[in-house]
Structures are given as C-alpha cells and as structure tokens.
CSV table of C-alpha atoms in Angstrom, one decimal:
chain,number,residue,atom,x,y,z
E,1,UNK,CA,28.8,38.8,67.2
E,2,UNK,CA,28.9,41.3,70.5
E,3,UNK,CA,27.1,44.2,71.1
E,4,UNK,CA,29.5,47.0,71.9
E,5,UNK,CA,28.5,49.8,75.1
E,6,UNK,CA,29.5,53.2,74.6
E,7,UNK,CA,29.9,56.3,77.3
E,8,UNK,CA,27.7,59.0,76.3
E,9,UNK,CA,28.7,61.6,74.1
E,10,UNK,CA,26.1,65.4,73.7
E,11,UNK,CA,26.0,67.0,70.4
E,12,UNK,CA,25.9,70.2,72.3
E,13,UNK,CA,29.4,69.9,73.6
E,14,UNK,CA,31.0,70.7,70.2
E,15,UNK,CA,29.0,73.5,68.9
E,16,UNK,CA,31.1,75.8,70.5
E,17,UNK,CA,34.2,74.1,68.0
E,18,UNK,CA,32.3,73.6,65.0
E,19,UNK,CA,31.6,76.5,63.0
E,20,UNK,CA,27.3,76.9,61.8
E,21,UNK,CA,28.0,75.3,58.6
E,22,UNK,CA,29.3,71.8,59.6
E,23,UNK,CA,26.5,72.7,62.4
E,24,UNK,CA,23.8,73.6,60.1
E,25,UNK,CA,24.9,70.2,56.7
E,26,UNK,CA,24.9,68.1,60.4
E,27,UNK,CA,21.4,69.2,61.6
E,28,UNK,CA,19.6,68.7,57.7
E,29,UNK,CA,21.1,65.2,57.1
E,30,UNK,CA,20.9,64.0,60.8
E,31,UNK,CA,17.2,64.4,60.4
E,32,UNK,CA,16.9,62.9,56.7
E,33,UNK,CA,18.3,60.0,58.8
E,34,UNK,CA,15.5,59.9,60.9
E,35,UNK,CA,13.8,56.2,61.4
E,36,UNK,CA,16.2,54.5,59.6
E,37,UNK,CA,19.2,52.0,61.5
E,38,UNK,CA,22.4,52.3,60.9
E,39,UNK,CA,25.5,49.1,62.3
E,40,UNK,CA,28.9,49.8,62.4
E,41,UNK,CA,31.0,45.9,62.3
E,42,UNK,CA,34.4,45.7,63.1
E,43,UNK,CA,37.4,43.4,64.9
E,44,UNK,CA,38.1,44.6,68.2
E,45,UNK,CA,36.2,47.8,70.7
E,46,UNK,CA,39.7,48.2,72.2
E,47,UNK,CA,43.2,49.3,70.3
E,48,UNK,CA,44.3,50.7,67.6
E,49,UNK,CA,42.0,53.9,65.4
E,50,UNK,CA,38.3,52.1,63.9
E,51,UNK,CA,37.9,50.9,67.5
E,52,UNK,CA,38.3,54.5,69.0
E,53,UNK,CA,36.7,56.4,65.8
E,54,UNK,CA,33.9,54.5,66.8
E,55,UNK,CA,34.0,55.0,70.4
E,56,UNK,CA,33.1,58.7,69.3
E,57,UNK,CA,31.1,58.6,66.6
E,58,UNK,CA,28.5,56.2,67.7
E,59,UNK,CA,27.7,57.6,70.3
E,60,UNK,CA,27.7,61.3,69.2
E,61,UNK,CA,24.9,60.0,66.4
E,62,UNK,CA,22.6,58.7,68.8
E,63,UNK,CA,22.5,62.0,71.1
E,64,UNK,CA,21.5,64.2,67.5
E,65,UNK,CA,19.4,61.3,67.0
E,66,UNK,CA,20.6,58.2,64.9
E,67,UNK,CA,19.6,54.5,65.5
E,68,UNK,CA,22.7,53.2,64.8
E,69,UNK,CA,24.8,50.3,66.9
E,70,UNK,CA,28.4,49.1,66.6
E,71,UNK,CA,29.2,45.4,66.4
E,72,UNK,CA,32.1,43.2,66.9
E,73,UNK,CA,32.5,40.3,65.7
E,74,UNK,CA,34.3,37.1,67.8
E,75,UNK,CA,36.8,34.6,66.4
E,76,UNK,CA,39.4,33.0,68.0
E,77,UNK,CA,43.3,33.5,67.8
E,78,UNK,CA,44.0,31.7,64.8
E,79,UNK,CA,41.0,34.2,62.8
E,80,UNK,CA,43.7,37.0,64.4
E,81,UNK,CA,46.5,35.3,62.9
E,82,UNK,CA,45.7,35.0,59.4
E,83,UNK,CA,43.8,38.4,59.3
E,84,UNK,CA,47.0,40.5,60.8
E,85,UNK,CA,48.6,38.9,57.8
E,86,UNK,CA,45.9,40.6,55.8
E,87,UNK,CA,46.3,43.8,57.7
E,88,UNK,CA,50.2,43.3,56.5
E,89,UNK,CA,49.9,42.0,53.1
E,90,UNK,CA,47.2,44.6,52.1
E,91,UNK,CA,49.8,46.9,52.9
E,92,UNK,CA,52.6,45.6,50.8
E,93,UNK,CA,54.0,43.0,52.6
E,94,UNK,CA,55.3,39.7,50.5
E,95,UNK,CA,53.9,36.0,51.5
E,96,UNK,CA,51.5,33.2,49.7
E,97,UNK,CA,47.3,33.1,50.7
E,98,UNK,CA,47.1,29.4,51.4
E,99,UNK,CA,44.9,27.7,51.4
E,100,UNK,CA,44.1,26.6,55.1
E,101,UNK,CA,44.2,30.4,55.8
E,102,UNK,CA,41.3,31.5,53.1
E,103,UNK,CA,39.3,28.5,55.4
E,104,UNK,CA,39.6,30.4,58.7
E,105,UNK,CA,39.6,33.9,57.2
E,106,UNK,CA,35.7,32.3,55.8
E,107,UNK,CA,34.6,30.3,58.3
E,108,UNK,CA,34.5,32.7,61.7
E,109,UNK,CA,33.1,35.2,58.5
E,110,UNK,CA,30.9,32.7,58.2
E,111,UNK,CA,29.9,31.7,61.7
E,112,UNK,CA,29.8,35.5,62.4
E,113,UNK,CA,27.2,35.9,59.8
E,114,UNK,CA,24.4,34.0,61.9
E,115,UNK,CA,24.0,37.0,64.1
E,116,UNK,CA,22.9,39.3,61.2
E,117,UNK,CA,20.5,37.3,59.4
E,118,UNK,CA,18.5,38.5,62.0
E,119,UNK,CA,19.1,42.3,61.8
E,120,UNK,CA,16.7,44.7,60.9
E,121,UNK,CA,19.2,47.3,59.8
E,122,UNK,CA,18.8,49.8,57.1
E,123,UNK,CA,22.9,50.5,56.7
E,124,UNK,CA,25.4,48.1,57.1
E,125,UNK,CA,29.1,49.5,57.2
E,126,UNK,CA,31.6,47.2,57.6
E,127,UNK,CA,35.4,47.8,58.3
E,128,UNK,CA,38.4,46.5,57.3
E,129,UNK,CA,39.1,43.0,56.1
E,130,UNK,CA,37.9,41.1,59.2
E,131,UNK,CA,34.5,41.5,58.3
E,132,UNK,CA,34.4,41.9,54.4
E,133,UNK,CA,33.5,38.3,53.9
E,134,UNK,CA,30.4,38.5,55.6
E,135,UNK,CA,27.9,39.3,53.0
E,136,UNK,CA,29.0,36.6,51.3
E,137,UNK,CA,27.0,34.6,53.7
E,138,UNK,CA,23.2,36.1,54.0
E,139,UNK,CA,20.7,35.1,52.4
E,140,UNK,CA,19.3,36.8,49.9
E,141,UNK,CA,16.4,38.8,51.7
E,142,UNK,CA,18.5,39.5,53.9
E,143,UNK,CA,21.7,40.9,51.4
E,144,UNK,CA,19.1,43.1,49.2
E,145,UNK,CA,17.2,44.2,52.7
E,146,UNK,CA,20.1,46.9,53.7
E,147,UNK,CA,22.6,48.8,51.6
E,148,UNK,CA,25.8,47.3,52.4
E,149,UNK,CA,29.2,49.6,52.6
E,150,UNK,CA,32.6,48.6,52.9
E,151,UNK,CA,35.0,51.0,54.9
E,152,UNK,CA,39.1,50.5,54.0
E,153,UNK,CA,41.0,52.4,56.6
E,154,UNK,CA,44.6,51.0,56.0
E,155,UNK,CA,47.1,51.4,52.7
E,156,UNK,CA,46.5,49.8,49.7
E,157,UNK,CA,48.4,51.6,47.5
E,158,UNK,CA,50.9,48.6,46.7
E,159,UNK,CA,48.8,45.5,48.1
E,160,UNK,CA,49.6,41.7,47.9
E,161,UNK,CA,48.2,40.5,45.0
E,162,UNK,CA,47.2,37.4,45.8
E,163,UNK,CA,45.6,38.9,49.2
E,164,UNK,CA,43.4,41.7,47.5
E,165,UNK,CA,42.6,39.4,44.7
E,166,UNK,CA,41.1,36.9,47.1
E,167,UNK,CA,39.5,39.9,49.3
E,168,UNK,CA,38.5,41.9,46.0
E,169,UNK,CA,36.0,38.8,45.4
E,170,UNK,CA,33.9,39.9,48.6
E,171,UNK,CA,34.3,44.2,48.1
E,172,UNK,CA,32.9,44.1,45.1
E,173,UNK,CA,29.4,42.5,46.3
E,174,UNK,CA,28.9,46.3,48.7
E,175,UNK,CA,26.6,49.0,47.2
E,176,UNK,CA,29.7,51.1,48.1
E,177,UNK,CA,32.9,51.6,49.3
E,178,UNK,CA,34.8,54.5,51.1
E,179,UNK,CA,38.3,54.5,51.2
E,180,UNK,CA,40.7,57.4,53.1
E,181,UNK,CA,42.6,58.4,49.2
E,182,UNK,CA,42.7,57.9,46.1
E,183,UNK,CA,45.7,56.4,45.7
E,184,UNK,CA,45.2,53.5,48.1
E,185,UNK,CA,42.4,52.2,45.3
E,186,UNK,CA,42.6,48.8,43.1
E,187,UNK,CA,40.6,47.8,40.5
E,188,UNK,CA,38.5,51.5,41.1
E,189,UNK,CA,36.2,50.8,37.9
E,190,UNK,CA,34.8,47.8,39.6
E,191,UNK,CA,34.1,48.6,42.6
E,192,UNK,CA,30.4,50.9,43.5
E,193,UNK,CA,29.5,53.4,44.9
E,194,UNK,CA,33.5,55.1,45.0
E,195,UNK,CA,34.0,57.5,47.7
E,196,UNK,CA,37.1,58.8,49.8
E,197,UNK,CA,36.8,59.9,53.8
E,198,UNK,CA,39.3,61.1,55.9
E,199,UNK,CA,39.2,59.7,59.4
E,200,UNK,CA,38.9,61.9,62.6
E,201,UNK,CA,39.5,63.1,66.1
E,202,UNK,CA,37.4,63.4,68.8
E,203,UNK,CA,38.2,66.9,70.0
E,204,UNK,CA,36.6,66.2,73.3
E,205,UNK,CA,37.5,62.6,74.1
E,206,UNK,CA,39.9,62.3,77.2
E,207,UNK,CA,42.9,62.1,75.0
E,208,UNK,CA,42.1,65.4,73.3
E,209,UNK,CA,40.7,67.6,75.6
E,210,UNK,CA,42.4,70.1,76.5
E,211,UNK,CA,45.6,69.4,79.3
E,212,UNK,CA,47.6,72.1,81.0
E,213,UNK,CA,51.3,71.7,80.4
E,214,UNK,CA,52.4,71.6,84.0
E,215,UNK,CA,49.9,68.7,84.7
E,216,UNK,CA,50.9,66.6,81.4
E,217,UNK,CA,54.5,67.4,83.0
E,218,UNK,CA,53.9,65.4,86.0
E,219,UNK,CA,51.7,62.7,84.4
E,220,UNK,CA,55.0,61.9,82.1
E,221,UNK,CA,57.7,61.9,85.2
E,222,UNK,CA,56.1,58.8,86.5
E,223,UNK,CA,56.9,57.3,83.2
E,224,UNK,CA,60.2,58.1,84.3
E,225,UNK,CA,60.8,61.4,81.6
E,226,UNK,CA,62.9,64.2,83.1
E,227,UNK,CA,60.8,66.7,82.3
E,228,UNK,CA,63.5,69.5,82.4
E,229,UNK,CA,64.7,67.6,78.9
E,230,UNK,CA,63.4,67.8,75.2
E,231,UNK,CA,61.7,64.5,74.5
E,232,UNK,CA,60.4,63.2,71.2
E,233,UNK,CA,57.6,60.9,70.9
E,234,UNK,CA,56.2,58.4,68.7
E,235,UNK,CA,52.5,56.7,69.7
E,236,UNK,CA,51.3,53.9,68.3
E,237,UNK,CA,51.2,50.1,67.5
E,238,UNK,CA,54.3,47.9,67.7
E,239,UNK,CA,53.7,47.2,64.6
E,240,UNK,CA,56.7,47.1,61.7
E,241,UNK,CA,54.7,49.3,59.2
E,242,UNK,CA,54.8,52.0,62.2
E,243,UNK,CA,58.4,51.3,62.2
E,244,UNK,CA,59.5,51.9,65.6
E,245,UNK,CA,63.1,50.4,65.1
E,246,UNK,CA,63.5,53.3,62.5
E,247,UNK,CA,62.4,56.3,65.5
E,248,UNK,CA,65.0,54.2,67.9
E,249,UNK,CA,67.3,54.7,65.1
E,250,UNK,CA,66.4,58.5,64.9
E,251,UNK,CA,66.1,59.2,67.9
E,252,UNK,CA,70.3,57.7,68.2
E,253,UNK,CA,71.2,60.5,65.1
E,254,UNK,CA,69.3,63.0,67.2
E,255,UNK,CA,71.1,62.1,70.4
E,256,UNK,CA,75.1,62.7,68.9
E,257,UNK,CA,74.2,66.5,68.4
E,258,UNK,CA,71.2,66.7,71.1
E,259,UNK,CA,73.1,65.0,74.5
E,260,UNK,CA,70.1,65.8,76.6
E,261,UNK,CA,67.1,64.2,74.0
E,262,UNK,CA,65.1,61.5,75.5
E,263,UNK,CA,62.2,59.3,73.5
E,264,UNK,CA,59.2,57.6,74.3
E,265,UNK,CA,58.4,55.3,72.4
E,266,UNK,CA,54.3,54.9,73.5
E,267,UNK,CA,52.0,52.1,72.2
E,268,UNK,CA,48.1,49.7,73.5
E,269,UNK,CA,48.4,46.4,73.3
E,270,UNK,CA,45.5,45.6,71.2
E,271,UNK,CA,43.5,42.3,71.2
E,272,UNK,CA,43.6,41.7,67.2
E,273,UNK,CA,47.0,42.3,67.0
E,274,UNK,CA,48.6,39.4,68.4
E,275,UNK,CA,52.0,39.6,66.3
E,276,UNK,CA,52.0,43.5,67.9
E,277,UNK,CA,54.0,41.3,70.5
E,278,UNK,CA,56.3,40.1,68.7
E,279,UNK,CA,57.3,43.3,67.6
E,280,UNK,CA,57.0,44.8,71.1
E,281,UNK,CA,59.6,42.7,72.3
E,282,UNK,CA,62.0,43.8,69.5
E,283,UNK,CA,61.6,47.4,70.0
E,284,UNK,CA,62.9,46.8,73.9
E,285,UNK,CA,66.1,44.4,72.5
E,286,UNK,CA,66.5,47.8,69.6
E,287,UNK,CA,66.1,50.1,73.3
E,288,UNK,CA,68.6,48.2,74.8
E,289,UNK,CA,70.1,49.9,77.8
E,290,UNK,CA,69.6,53.4,77.1
E,291,UNK,CA,67.7,54.4,79.9
E,292,UNK,CA,66.7,57.2,77.8
E,293,UNK,CA,64.3,55.7,76.3
E,294,UNK,CA,61.0,54.9,77.4
E,295,UNK,CA,58.8,52.1,76.4
E,296,UNK,CA,55.3,52.3,77.8
E,297,UNK,CA,51.8,50.4,76.8
E,298,UNK,CA,48.5,50.2,77.8
E,299,UNK,CA,50.0,47.7,80.6
E,300,UNK,CA,52.4,50.0,82.0
E,301,UNK,CA,49.3,52.2,83.2
E,302,UNK,CA,48.7,53.9,79.5
E,303,UNK,CA,45.7,55.0,79.2
E,304,UNK,CA,43.9,58.0,76.8
E,305,UNK,CA,44.7,60.8,79.9
E,306,UNK,CA,48.4,59.4,79.2
E,307,UNK,CA,48.6,59.5,75.4
E,308,UNK,CA,47.2,63.1,76.0
E,309,UNK,CA,49.9,64.3,78.0
E,310,UNK,CA,53.4,62.5,76.4
E,311,UNK,CA,51.3,64.5,72.8
E,312,UNK,CA,51.4,68.1,74.8
E,313,UNK,CA,54.4,67.8,76.8
E,314,UNK,CA,56.9,66.9,73.9
E,315,UNK,CA,59.0,69.1,72.0
E,316,UNK,CA,58.4,66.9,68.7
E,317,UNK,CA,56.3,63.9,67.7
E,318,UNK,CA,57.3,61.8,65.0
E,319,UNK,CA,54.9,59.2,63.0
E,320,UNK,CA,57.8,57.5,60.9
E,321,UNK,CA,55.5,54.9,59.2
E,322,UNK,CA,56.2,53.1,56.2
E,323,UNK,CA,52.5,52.5,55.2
E,324,UNK,CA,50.0,54.3,56.8
E,325,UNK,CA,46.4,54.7,55.7
E,326,UNK,CA,45.5,57.5,57.6
E,327,UNK,CA,48.1,58.0,61.2
E,328,UNK,CA,44.8,59.0,64.0
E,329,UNK,CA,48.3,60.3,66.3
E,330,UNK,CA,49.2,62.8,63.7
E,331,UNK,CA,46.1,64.6,64.2
E,332,UNK,CA,45.8,64.9,67.4
E,333,UNK,CA,49.3,66.1,67.8
E,334,UNK,CA,48.6,68.9,65.7
E,335,UNK,CA,45.2,69.9,68.0
E,336,UNK,CA,47.6,70.1,70.9
E,337,UNK,CA,50.2,72.4,68.8
E,338,UNK,CA,52.4,69.7,68.8
E,339,UNK,CA,55.3,70.0,65.8
E,340,UNK,CA,55.1,66.7,63.7
E,341,UNK,CA,57.7,64.9,61.4
E,342,UNK,CA,55.7,61.5,59.6
E,343,UNK,CA,56.9,59.7,57.3
E,344,UNK,CA,56.0,60.6,53.2
E,345,UNK,CA,53.4,58.2,53.3
E,346,UNK,CA,49.5,57.1,52.8
E,347,UNK,CA,47.0,59.7,55.0
E,348,UNK,CA,50.1,61.4,57.0
E,349,UNK,CA,50.5,63.5,53.5
E,350,UNK,CA,47.0,64.5,54.0
E,351,UNK,CA,47.6,65.5,57.6
E,352,UNK,CA,51.1,66.9,56.9
E,353,UNK,CA,51.6,70.4,55.4
E,354,UNK,CA,55.5,69.7,54.6
E,355,UNK,CA,57.1,72.9,56.0
E,356,UNK,CA,53.7,74.8,57.6
E,357,UNK,CA,51.7,71.7,60.1
E,358,UNK,CA,55.2,69.8,59.9
E,359,UNK,CA,57.4,68.1,57.9
E,360,UNK,CA,57.5,64.7,56.1
E,361,UNK,CA,60.7,62.3,55.4
E,362,UNK,CA,61.3,59.3,53.9
E,363,UNK,CA,64.2,58.1,55.5
E,364,UNK,CA,65.5,57.8,59.4
E,365,UNK,CA,69.0,60.7,58.1
E,366,UNK,CA,66.0,63.0,57.2
E,367,UNK,CA,63.7,62.2,60.1
E,368,UNK,CA,67.1,63.0,62.3
E,369,UNK,CA,67.7,66.2,60.7
E,370,UNK,CA,64.3,67.9,60.5
E,371,UNK,CA,63.8,66.7,64.4
E,372,UNK,CA,66.5,68.7,65.2
E,373,UNK,CA,65.4,71.9,63.0
E,374,UNK,CA,62.4,71.7,65.3
E,375,UNK,CA,64.4,71.4,68.4
E,376,UNK,CA,66.9,73.9,67.8
E,377,UNK,CA,64.4,76.5,66.1
E,378,UNK,CA,61.7,77.4,69.0
E,379,UNK,CA,60.2,80.5,66.7
E,380,UNK,CA,59.5,77.3,64.1
E,381,UNK,CA,57.5,74.7,66.6
E,382,UNK,CA,55.3,78.0,67.1
E,383,UNK,CA,54.7,78.5,64.1
E,384,UNK,CA,53.4,75.2,62.8
E,385,UNK,CA,51.6,74.7,66.3
E,386,UNK,CA,49.2,77.3,64.9
E,387,UNK,CA,48.8,76.1,61.1
E,388,UNK,CA,48.4,72.7,62.1
E,389,UNK,CA,45.7,73.2,64.9
E,390,UNK,CA,43.6,75.2,62.3
E,391,UNK,CA,44.2,72.6,60.0
E,392,UNK,CA,42.4,69.6,61.7
E,393,UNK,CA,40.0,71.7,63.2
E,394,UNK,CA,39.3,72.3,58.9
E,395,UNK,CA,39.1,69.0,58.0
E,396,UNK,CA,39.8,65.9,60.7
E,397,UNK,CA,37.4,66.5,63.6
E,398,UNK,CA,34.4,63.8,64.2
E,399,UNK,CA,31.9,65.7,63.5
E,400,UNK,CA,32.6,66.3,60.0
E,401,UNK,CA,33.3,63.5,59.8
E,402,UNK,CA,30.1,61.7,61.0
E,403,UNK,CA,28.8,64.2,59.0
E,404,UNK,CA,30.9,62.8,55.7
E,405,UNK,CA,29.1,59.5,56.6
E,406,UNK,CA,25.1,60.5,56.9
E,407,UNK,CA,25.6,62.3,53.7
E,408,UNK,CA,26.5,59.0,51.6
E,409,UNK,CA,24.4,57.1,53.3
E,410,UNK,CA,21.6,59.9,52.0
E,411,UNK,CA,22.6,59.9,48.5
E,412,UNK,CA,22.6,55.7,48.3
E,413,UNK,CA,18.7,56.1,49.9
E,414,UNK,CA,18.1,58.3,47.6
E,415,UNK,CA,19.6,57.8,44.4
E,416,UNK,CA,21.5,54.1,44.8
E,417,UNK,CA,24.9,56.5,43.8
E,418,UNK,CA,27.8,57.9,46.3
E,419,UNK,CA,27.4,60.9,44.4
C-alpha cells in the first residue's frame, strides 16, 4: 500500500460557508475523536469522486485535529481490469465471475493485507469493492483491534447476483456498512450497522471556488469553444454508465432546433479504469467530424480549474447517467449556479428536485426537450440556479460529510452500533 500525501486545508476557511449548527456539531464530535486514529483506504489517488472527496476530507480532518491517514492499495493491470468488471457488474452489467478473476482479486487483497498487519488504527474505512476483501486476510488480533467500515459509493440497486454474492462474503464481516441510498442495499438485514451518508463537494477546492464568468469563458475558449454561442457540457469518466453516446445523441436532437449549440464532453482518465480508454475511442467515433463537439481530458490539459470553467460558463450541464452512485458533478454544477439535466437514477435523484433545481430524465428525447426548455427560458434557468445552490449548501458540502463520518465512528466506539 501507499500513503497518500494531500495539500493542507484550513477549517477556519469554511466557517463563512457552513451554518452555526454544523460547526457546533463538528467541533463537538471531532473533540470526542481525539486520540483515535483513522485510516481511509481506496484504489486510486487520482480520478473519480472517491479520490476527490478524500483529497479534501483527509487534510480538513487533520487540520481539525483528527489523526487521519489515506492509503491506496497497489495492484497490477490484471487487478484493475478485474475490479473494473466488478464496478460495472455490481451496477447491473451481465457477465460471469470466473474462478481466475476471483483468484486475481483475492491475490492483490491478500498482498495488500500484509501492510495492514502493522497498523494501529482505531477505525479503518474501506471504500468500494477493490479493497473489500482485505478484512479476510488479517490475524484475529489485528481484525479485532479496529472498527472496520465498508463504504459503497456505487449504485448497487440491481447488481449482477454472481458478483454481489461473492462480495457479500466479505462485506458482511465489517462492523458497519455505509451506502448512499437505501435503494442501493442488498441483503440489508444481514449487514451490520447499516447507515446512509451522501458524498459531497468541497466548496473551497480549485474545482468549486467561485470563478468570474469572463475568466471561465477565456479558459474554455482555449479548447475551441465559441464563447458567443450556447454550450452544453457533460463532465464524467468515459464509461458506459455515464452514457456519453446518449449525450451526443441528445445534442444532435437539440442542434436541429437550436443550430448554434455546442457540446463539450470533459473527462479524466483514471489510473484504475483501463476500460475508459476504449470508451473514449467509442465516444470520439460517435462524435465524428462535428467540430461543434469538443472531447477533452486531463491529457488535453484539463485539470480542476478547467472543469470549474466549463461548469461555470456552460448554459446547461448534463449528467445523463444510466446508473449512478451519486454523481458529484451534479452538485458541483448546482453550486456554480448552472442548471442540470440528469438521469433519473441513483444519487442524481437525491440532488435534483425535478423542475426546481433541474430536470430528471429517462430518455434521450426527454433529455433534449429539457435542455431546449432551459436554453429558451433564461428566467427558469435563474430560478433553478438559486434553488440548486441552496440545496447543495444544506446537504452536500464536505463539512457535513465529515460530520456524518465522525458521528458514525463515535456511535461505533461508544455502543458498537451505528444508530
């Protein structure tokens, strides 16, 4: 395993954003955690929502006085190929879990468990399927010296049964399990200390700091966007569940009625996502020679500042997911005051109040209709902007997320129960 270094955060910088009730609870529960050591474990330090959350949560927690570290498991390409299949099939994709894939998955969990044997943490939070079997390879004393929590960030509402049943053998051994929404839970009566916590955005990260509109337009112009014409943007991994092909089809319908519209597909290629490259090439083929479609990634110079600019300067943000554990890009866009049209799935349904903070859609045709409605109605767009930002402030900021974690850990410490 590798210990991840993070940039410093200052708790005092958030006090102007959060309400006094959140501050009081944070101060109280963080104080109760003094002397306790916390480890976060996931599969990658770059790319995707989990890494992004931990890059903010861990240093923020440290500044508040929490003894918190972040570790990333190590694996070869064969491991990441197998765990990508886990990700897709736990979200419902069909496919057989071979004995060879099981061996690869367990081999790397066992190898990484050797590092865990030397730990002295009081709480260990394991994020997503990749490291879930670590708990299997620990000596009883090591296992009993800490509270183990499994955190599921993906949409497991209709999982491939073969993959879920295999994973369930390990997650049922955890002291607590966290899901984003109740509908994602399978076998809930057999999981210990089940609780629900939504992900979050960091309002003071480079991606989410307020950016002047003129500055944002200058940034996106570097990628060939005509800043004098309307822009639709989707920001996501290139992944079948994010449906970038459906986004292009939506854009083509909109363009027939609104010829000046442009589309940007903005994504990051993550180290644990080998399938992403294949889907990027499929997306480029679907875009063809339409020069009003811009497909850009971190390999074209896209970083958090550029993502901020696209979300700020776009007229509509799409998150047309077919499955979605949460979809942080929805809250990111709402925080910046940009209307969002999202797939009527998973955590997107919790962020978007249909017709108030954005629109929820089930088809390409419905998506195109809602995009056109926003483009043609600036007053509606402004109303959604105001409502969306307040919903994020109330429910989806990193400070509330951290509070929910420390409250859970405190309950586990005091009573052994999550509620």
